[in-house]
Amino acid sequence: MTGPRRRPRGLPEHLDREDTLVMGVLNVTPDSFSDGGLYLEPERAIAHGRELLAAGADLLDIGGESTRPGAPRVDAEEERGRVLPVVRALAAEGAVISVDTMRTEIAEASVAAGALIVNDVSAGRADTDMGSLAAHLRTRLGTPPVFVAMHWRGHSDVMNELTDYADVALDSAAELAERLDALRAAGVDEDFLVADPGLGFSKTGEQNWELLADWASITSHRLPVLIGASRKRFLGALGVDRDHATAAVSAYAAEHGAWAVRVHEVAPTLAAVRVGDRLRRSRR
């Protein structure tokens, strides 16, 4: 049996490579758990996006709605006002942009503004039209957007109550498989799909470790994998710097063949994924 597909279609040629990519997080929100409010103003967000790219980020993931536990939802117009100026400015400068949204109207407007990736943490559950929209959208490259589908059980205000699993790795993989099948049925092209196991979403700290340890379940969808562990509470529970712990998880993910890692601090993760990539190549 061949291994899981490493890369999605729909991105520029310079990102079609074996190395694990680094996706820089750009939260244009007042209440994200680690950087809320720092980049709420468009000018500051755009400047920080440039800093992430200068540090070595391959992609930028721009979000206007916090998904931290307990966060309230913002309305669509507020999210649009936060996200679109930043997407438009950085895409115009040549950045490869992912929009972190659960709303079809924000995804559609962001792709029109230059985004190449739709990162929907609900995998189309929060907005049931998302799959059909993603299937019909075309980016500036003339292809459908890459669609990142994450394992998700419910919105931020209830997700900490939804942590009951018989086996967290097997159950979350099975639930995500159902969402991936629904997206395919809506017309989303298999070659543009990416799977995200949803670390920190409806999972306890211990469950996050159990999930990470079962890489076979994470890759059971035979799709490229995005890992988003950056600065999450289960890393802080180790009693070490969260960015350092994030880099360690990123090295592990790269060694196991992740397509990309989503992080707040690019430089240490860039070094970490290069180590992981090198170990993977030597082992192979």
Short mmCIF file of C-alpha atoms in Angstrom, two decimals:
data_model
loop_
_atom_site.label_atom_id
_atom_site.label_comp_id
_atom_site.label_asym_id
_atom_site.label_seq_id
_atom_site.Cartn_x
_atom_site.Cartn_y
_atom_site.Cartn_z
CA MET A 1 0.00 0.00 0.00
CA THR A 2 1.31 3.42 -0.86
CA GLY A 3 1.57 6.12 1.81
CA PRO A 4 -0.81 9.03 2.20
CA ARG A 5 -0.70 11.77 -0.40
CA ARG A 6 1.72 14.43 0.84
CA ARG A 7 0.60 17.57 -1.02
CA PRO A 8 -2.66 19.01 -2.31
CA ARG A 9 -3.08 20.48 -5.76
CA GLY A 10 -3.97 24.12 -6.22
CA LEU A 11 -0.86 25.89 -4.91
CA PRO A 12 2.04 27.62 -6.70
CA GLU A 13 4.83 25.43 -8.04
CA HIS A 14 7.38 26.53 -5.45
CA LEU A 15 5.26 24.87 -2.75
CA ASP A 16 5.09 21.55 -4.60
CA ARG A 17 8.00 20.03 -2.70
CA GLU A 18 8.80 17.27 -0.24
CA ASP A 19 9.55 19.52 2.74
CA THR A 20 6.88 20.07 5.38
CA LEU A 21 5.51 23.59 4.92
CA VAL A 22 5.21 26.18 7.68
CA MET A 23 1.86 28.00 7.91
CA GLY A 24 2.09 31.22 9.91
CA VAL A 25 -0.93 32.12 12.06
CA LEU A 26 -2.33 35.63 11.62
CA ASN A 27 -5.27 36.20 13.96
CA VAL A 28 -7.14 39.42 13.20
CA THR A 29 -9.17 39.11 16.40
CA PRO A 30 -9.43 40.74 19.83
CA ASP A 31 -9.78 37.47 21.73
CA SER A 32 -7.62 34.66 20.33
CA PHE A 33 -5.99 32.76 23.17
CA SER A 34 -2.34 33.75 22.62
CA ASP A 35 -2.29 36.88 20.46
CA GLY A 36 -5.79 38.33 20.64
CA GLY A 37 -5.86 42.04 19.98
CA LEU A 38 -2.25 42.33 18.85
CA TYR A 39 -3.10 42.48 15.15
CA LEU A 40 -6.71 43.64 15.13
CA GLU A 41 -5.87 46.78 13.14
CA PRO A 42 -5.35 45.93 9.43
CA GLU A 43 -2.05 47.82 9.20
CA ARG A 44 -0.58 45.89 12.14
CA ALA A 45 -1.91 42.59 10.80
CA ILE A 46 -0.40 43.21 7.37
CA ALA A 47 2.93 44.16 8.92
CA HIS A 48 2.92 41.01 11.04
CA GLY A 49 2.11 38.92 7.98
CA ARG A 50 5.20 40.34 6.32
CA GLU A 51 7.23 39.48 9.42
CA LEU A 52 6.00 35.88 9.35
CA LEU A 53 6.96 35.58 5.68
CA ALA A 54 10.38 37.13 6.30
CA ALA A 55 10.94 34.56 9.06
CA GLY A 56 10.34 31.76 6.56
CA ALA A 57 6.61 31.03 6.56
CA ASP A 58 5.44 29.39 3.33
CA LEU A 59 1.75 30.17 3.90
CA LEU A 60 -0.29 32.59 6.01
CA ASP A 61 -3.52 31.52 7.71
CA ILE A 62 -5.69 34.61 8.30
CA GLY A 63 -8.66 34.36 10.65
CA GLY A 64 -11.18 36.87 11.92
CA GLU A 65 -13.03 34.69 14.42
CA SER A 66 -11.44 33.19 17.52
CA THR A 67 -11.92 29.45 18.02
CA ARG A 68 -10.42 29.31 21.52
CA PRO A 69 -12.55 27.40 24.06
CA GLY A 70 -15.45 29.55 25.22
CA ALA A 71 -15.06 32.22 22.53
CA PRO A 72 -18.31 33.84 21.33
CA ARG A 73 -19.05 33.97 17.62
CA VAL A 74 -18.76 37.24 15.71
CA ASP A 75 -21.24 38.18 13.00
CA ALA A 76 -20.33 37.78 9.35
CA GLU A 77 -19.90 41.48 8.63
CA GLU A 78 -17.47 41.90 11.52
CA GLU A 79 -15.47 38.89 10.35
CA ARG A 80 -15.46 40.20 6.78
CA GLY A 81 -14.22 43.62 7.89
CA ARG A 82 -11.38 42.08 9.85
CA VAL A 83 -10.21 39.58 7.26
CA LEU A 84 -10.65 40.96 3.75
CA PRO A 85 -8.32 43.99 3.89
CA VAL A 86 -5.53 41.78 5.20
CA VAL A 87 -6.12 38.98 2.70
CA ARG A 88 -6.29 41.44 -0.18
CA ALA A 89 -3.11 43.33 0.78
CA LEU A 90 -0.91 40.31 1.45
CA ALA A 91 -2.17 38.32 -1.55
CA ALA A 92 -1.39 41.32 -3.75
CA GLU A 93 2.19 41.13 -2.49
CA GLY A 94 2.43 37.49 -3.57
CA ALA A 95 1.75 35.73 -0.26
CA VAL A 96 0.01 32.36 -0.36
CA ILE A 97 -3.06 32.93 1.78
CA SER A 98 -5.32 30.57 3.70
CA VAL A 99 -8.53 31.98 5.15
CA ASP A 100 -9.57 30.47 8.48
CA THR A 101 -13.37 30.65 8.38
CA MET A 102 -16.52 28.59 8.85
CA ARG A 103 -18.71 30.88 6.69
CA THR A 104 -19.31 30.53 2.97
CA GLU A 105 -19.59 34.28 2.40
CA ILE A 106 -16.18 34.90 3.98
CA ALA A 107 -14.59 32.02 2.07
CA GLU A 108 -16.01 33.25 -1.23
CA ALA A 109 -14.96 36.87 -0.66
CA SER A 110 -11.49 35.83 0.51
CA VAL A 111 -10.87 33.66 -2.56
CA ALA A 112 -11.99 36.58 -4.72
CA ALA A 113 -9.47 38.72 -2.81
CA GLY A 114 -6.64 36.27 -3.53
CA ALA A 115 -6.78 33.42 -0.99
CA LEU A 116 -5.83 29.97 -2.30
CA ILE A 117 -6.85 27.91 0.73
CA VAL A 118 -10.06 27.65 2.75
CA ASN A 119 -9.33 26.36 6.26
CA ASP A 120 -12.69 25.37 7.78
CA VAL A 121 -12.27 24.02 11.31
CA SER A 122 -15.80 22.61 11.16
CA ALA A 123 -15.20 20.74 7.87
CA GLY A 124 -18.44 22.16 6.53
CA ARG A 125 -20.63 21.39 9.56
CA ALA A 126 -21.06 24.99 10.71
CA ASP A 127 -22.23 26.14 7.26
CA THR A 128 -23.73 23.32 5.25
CA ASP A 129 -23.26 25.17 1.96
CA MET A 130 -19.48 25.26 2.38
CA GLY A 131 -18.78 22.05 0.47
CA SER A 132 -20.75 23.01 -2.62
CA LEU A 133 -19.24 26.49 -2.56
CA ALA A 134 -15.69 25.15 -2.35
CA ALA A 135 -16.43 22.80 -5.22
CA HIS A 136 -17.42 25.66 -7.51
CA LEU A 137 -14.99 28.39 -6.45
CA ARG A 138 -11.95 29.15 -8.58
CA THR A 139 -8.85 30.89 -7.29
CA ARG A 140 -6.57 33.30 -9.13
CA LEU A 141 -4.67 30.21 -10.34
CA GLY A 142 -7.81 28.92 -12.07
CA THR A 143 -8.22 25.92 -9.76
CA PRO A 144 -10.50 25.13 -6.81
CA PRO A 145 -9.13 26.33 -3.48
CA VAL A 146 -7.33 23.85 -1.28
CA PHE A 147 -9.85 22.84 1.39
CA VAL A 148 -8.61 22.00 4.88
CA ALA A 149 -11.17 19.91 6.79
CA MET A 150 -10.65 19.55 10.54
CA HIS A 151 -12.18 17.18 13.07
CA TRP A 152 -14.77 19.25 14.97
CA ARG A 153 -17.70 18.44 17.22
CA GLY A 154 -19.10 21.84 18.08
CA HIS A 155 -18.53 25.56 18.47
CA SER A 156 -16.12 27.06 20.99
CA ASP A 157 -18.76 27.64 23.65
CA VAL A 158 -19.57 23.92 23.91
CA MET A 159 -16.53 22.04 22.62
CA ASN A 160 -15.05 21.34 26.07
CA GLU A 161 -18.22 19.42 26.90
CA LEU A 162 -17.81 17.14 23.87
CA THR A 163 -14.77 15.08 24.86
CA ASP A 164 -16.34 11.64 25.33
CA TYR A 165 -14.62 9.05 23.10
CA ALA A 166 -14.19 5.29 23.23
CA ASP A 167 -10.82 5.78 21.49
CA VAL A 168 -10.01 9.39 20.65
CA ALA A 169 -7.76 8.62 17.67
CA LEU A 170 -10.07 6.08 16.05
CA ASP A 171 -13.27 7.96 16.83
CA SER A 172 -12.07 11.35 15.63
CA ALA A 173 -10.65 9.78 12.47
CA ALA A 174 -13.99 8.07 11.79
CA GLU A 175 -15.93 11.28 12.38
CA LEU A 176 -13.62 13.25 10.12
CA ALA A 177 -13.96 10.54 7.46
CA GLU A 178 -17.72 11.14 7.47
CA ARG A 179 -17.18 14.84 6.89
CA LEU A 180 -14.68 14.18 4.10
CA ASP A 181 -17.20 11.89 2.41
CA ALA A 182 -19.84 14.64 2.68
CA LEU A 183 -17.46 17.16 1.12
CA ARG A 184 -16.69 14.78 -1.74
CA ALA A 185 -20.41 14.21 -2.25
CA ALA A 186 -20.84 17.99 -2.47
CA GLY A 187 -18.32 18.04 -5.30
CA VAL A 188 -15.03 18.88 -3.58
CA ASP A 189 -12.18 17.37 -5.59
CA GLU A 190 -10.16 14.77 -3.66
CA ASP A 191 -6.89 16.25 -4.91
CA PHE A 192 -7.59 19.56 -3.18
CA LEU A 193 -8.47 18.14 0.26
CA VAL A 194 -6.29 18.32 3.39
CA ALA A 195 -7.11 16.60 6.70
CA ASP A 196 -6.52 18.14 10.15
CA PRO A 197 -7.05 15.94 13.24
CA GLY A 198 -8.20 18.94 15.31
CA LEU A 199 -5.80 19.06 18.24
CA GLY A 200 -7.36 20.99 21.10
CA PHE A 201 -10.88 20.87 19.68
CA SER A 202 -13.24 18.79 21.83
CA LYS A 203 -10.24 16.97 23.28
CA THR A 204 -8.69 16.94 26.72
CA GLY A 205 -4.96 17.42 27.19
CA GLU A 206 -4.38 13.70 27.56
CA GLN A 207 -6.52 12.98 24.49
CA ASN A 208 -4.38 15.32 22.40
CA TRP A 209 -1.31 13.27 23.26
CA GLU A 210 -3.12 10.01 22.55
CA LEU A 211 -4.19 11.38 19.18
CA LEU A 212 -0.72 12.60 18.23
CA ALA A 213 0.79 9.26 19.19
CA ASP A 214 -1.50 7.38 16.77
CA TRP A 215 -0.15 8.71 13.48
CA ALA A 216 -1.74 5.84 11.56
CA SER A 217 -5.17 7.19 12.48
CA ILE A 218 -4.18 10.74 11.54
CA THR A 219 -3.12 9.56 8.07
CA SER A 220 -5.92 7.01 7.62
CA HIS A 221 -7.70 9.34 5.19
CA ARG A 222 -4.79 9.04 2.71
CA LEU A 223 -4.76 12.84 2.40
CA PRO A 224 -2.15 15.51 3.10
CA VAL A 225 -2.16 16.37 6.81
CA LEU A 226 -2.09 19.75 8.55
CA ILE A 227 -1.09 19.80 12.23
CA GLY A 228 -2.11 22.75 14.40
CA ALA A 229 -0.65 22.36 17.89
CA SER A 230 0.79 25.85 18.27
CA ARG A 231 0.79 27.25 21.83
CA LYS A 232 -2.13 25.07 22.87
CA ARG A 233 -2.93 24.39 26.50
CA PHE A 234 -1.81 20.77 26.45
CA LEU A 235 1.70 21.96 25.54
CA GLY A 236 1.67 24.57 28.31
CA ALA A 237 0.85 21.79 30.79
CA LEU A 238 4.37 20.43 30.20
CA GLY A 239 5.75 23.41 32.12
CA VAL A 240 7.97 24.57 29.26
CA ASP A 241 7.84 27.43 26.76
CA ARG A 242 4.89 26.78 24.44
CA ASP A 243 6.72 27.89 21.30
CA HIS A 244 9.59 25.51 22.09
CA ALA A 245 7.12 22.68 22.67
CA THR A 246 5.35 23.62 19.43
CA ALA A 247 8.65 23.29 17.56
CA ALA A 248 9.14 19.81 19.03
CA VAL A 249 5.68 18.72 17.85
CA SER A 250 6.46 20.24 14.44
CA ALA A 251 9.65 18.16 14.17
CA TYR A 252 7.63 15.05 15.02
CA ALA A 253 4.97 15.94 12.46
CA ALA A 254 7.55 16.57 9.74
CA GLU A 255 9.34 13.32 10.49
CA HIS A 256 6.02 11.53 10.02
CA GLY A 257 5.28 13.28 6.73
CA ALA A 258 2.85 16.10 7.55
CA TRP A 259 2.13 18.44 4.65
CA ALA A 260 2.23 21.53 6.86
CA VAL A 261 2.29 22.74 10.45
CA ARG A 262 0.31 25.79 11.59
CA VAL A 263 2.28 27.94 14.06
CA HIS A 264 2.49 31.38 15.65
CA GLU A 265 6.30 31.52 15.90
CA VAL A 266 7.94 30.64 12.59
CA ALA A 267 11.72 30.62 13.16
CA PRO A 268 12.01 27.75 15.70
CA THR A 269 9.46 25.68 13.81
CA LEU A 270 11.29 26.19 10.53
CA ALA A 271 14.43 24.69 12.09
CA ALA A 272 12.39 21.90 13.66
CA VAL A 273 10.66 20.82 10.46
CA ARG A 274 13.95 20.77 8.60
CA VAL A 275 15.27 18.31 11.20
CA GLY A 276 12.11 16.23 10.91
CA ASP A 277 12.26 16.28 7.12
CA ARG A 278 15.89 15.20 7.17
CA LEU A 279 15.18 12.29 9.52
CA ARG A 280 12.27 11.17 7.34
CA ARG A 281 14.42 11.16 4.22
CA SER A 282 17.21 9.23 5.94
CA ARG A 283 14.82 6.66 7.37
CA ARG A 284 13.19 6.14 3.99
#
